Amino acid sequence: PYYVDLNQNLFLQASLHSSDPNLTLFVDTCVASPDPHDFNTLTYELIRSGCVKDHTYHSFNSPYKDVAQFTFNAFSFVNRYPSVYLQCELVVCRAMDYNSRCYQGCASRFKRDAGS
């Protein structure tokens, strides 16, 4: 566990360890929950599909494409839960592939194939 005070800024970093130098990392979704086994019932979204949901969430432009860095302000769930757990989904893409998910940013709606 990492202990912080309420309203303290948390800084997080994810690194991709790969021998391929042409990969980049993108934070797609981060959800918080008071239950480490349930990220569906009682949750708080920091970022969803690349769209920032919490005004204290900020991403940083790392000089390294295989590193994703972000910060947010520590919070509690109505002061009823002693711990908050974070689950993040990151996407790995080819660097400079501007059609990939890593370069689309906020994707509030995904297109669906209408079929024939």
XYZ file of C-alpha atoms in Angstrom:
116
model
C 0.000 0.000 0.000
C 0.920 3.608 -0.531
C -0.303 5.932 2.200
C -1.256 9.507 1.351
C -3.197 12.307 2.930
C -6.536 13.427 1.576
C -6.126 15.957 -1.264
C -2.441 15.109 -1.685
C -1.220 14.949 -5.282
C -0.268 11.467 -6.430
C 2.182 11.037 -9.294
C 2.161 7.767 -11.210
C 4.332 6.401 -13.959
C 4.019 3.301 -16.110
C 6.938 2.014 -18.142
C 6.960 -0.422 -21.021
C 9.868 -2.824 -20.919
C 10.467 -4.034 -24.463
C 13.394 -4.473 -26.798
C 11.325 -2.782 -29.533
C 12.152 0.956 -29.477
C 9.225 1.776 -31.782
C 6.461 1.264 -29.228
C 4.566 3.945 -27.334
C 2.336 3.832 -24.270
C -1.058 5.510 -23.733
C -3.218 5.706 -20.574
C -6.709 4.836 -21.780
C -8.706 4.262 -18.574
C -8.143 4.562 -14.807
C -10.899 3.690 -12.356
C -10.788 3.805 -8.555
C -12.736 1.586 -6.179
C -12.847 0.904 -2.438
C -12.947 -2.839 -3.280
C -9.827 -4.317 -4.923
C -11.939 -7.106 -6.444
C -14.810 -5.026 -7.847
C -14.216 -2.192 -10.300
C -17.822 -2.139 -11.532
C -20.168 -1.498 -8.579
C -18.879 1.496 -6.632
C -16.288 3.289 -8.740
C -14.819 6.662 -9.501
C -13.446 7.374 -12.965
C -10.272 9.407 -13.395
C -10.038 8.846 -17.138
C -12.205 6.700 -19.439
C -11.395 5.956 -23.101
C -8.814 8.735 -23.035
C -11.387 11.273 -21.790
C -10.504 12.966 -18.507
C -13.322 12.573 -15.960
C -11.669 14.082 -12.863
C -10.558 17.720 -12.969
C -7.442 16.929 -10.895
C -6.160 14.351 -13.422
C -3.320 15.587 -15.611
C -1.038 13.637 -17.912
C 2.537 14.616 -18.623
C 4.404 14.490 -21.893
C 7.304 12.230 -21.109
C 10.478 12.605 -23.167
C 10.330 8.817 -23.499
C 7.581 7.326 -25.651
C 7.601 4.084 -23.648
C 6.710 5.932 -20.417
C 3.282 7.276 -19.401
C 3.074 9.726 -16.490
C 0.049 11.261 -14.790
C -1.111 12.824 -11.546
C -4.366 13.213 -9.643
C -5.538 14.421 -6.257
C -6.088 11.790 -3.548
C -9.717 11.412 -2.520
C -11.899 9.181 -0.364
C -15.191 7.439 -0.957
C -17.500 9.462 1.287
C -15.035 8.925 4.169
C -16.471 5.424 4.668
C -13.681 3.340 3.184
C -10.121 3.236 4.532
C -8.529 2.344 1.175
C -8.920 3.241 -2.467
C -7.661 0.928 -5.214
C -6.745 1.996 -8.713
C -7.076 -0.054 -11.886
C -5.658 1.374 -15.103
C -5.750 0.162 -18.683
C -2.897 1.206 -20.922
C -2.536 0.719 -24.649
C 0.678 -0.154 -26.465
C 0.963 1.117 -30.038
C 3.507 1.530 -32.773
C 5.170 4.907 -32.412
C 4.142 7.424 -35.059
C 1.136 5.309 -36.149
C -1.330 8.173 -36.049
C -4.262 5.863 -36.827
C -3.643 3.847 -33.663
C -5.544 4.271 -30.387
C -2.538 5.982 -28.769
C -2.894 9.027 -31.007
C -6.698 9.391 -30.973
C -6.939 11.015 -27.529
C -10.443 11.194 -26.096
C -12.679 8.633 -27.769
C -16.077 9.389 -26.257
C -17.825 7.271 -28.849
C -16.560 4.262 -30.739
C -17.818 3.672 -34.258
C -19.638 0.440 -34.927
C -19.954 -1.406 -38.173
C -23.544 -1.102 -39.394
C -23.179 -4.326 -41.385
C -24.754 -4.908 -44.735
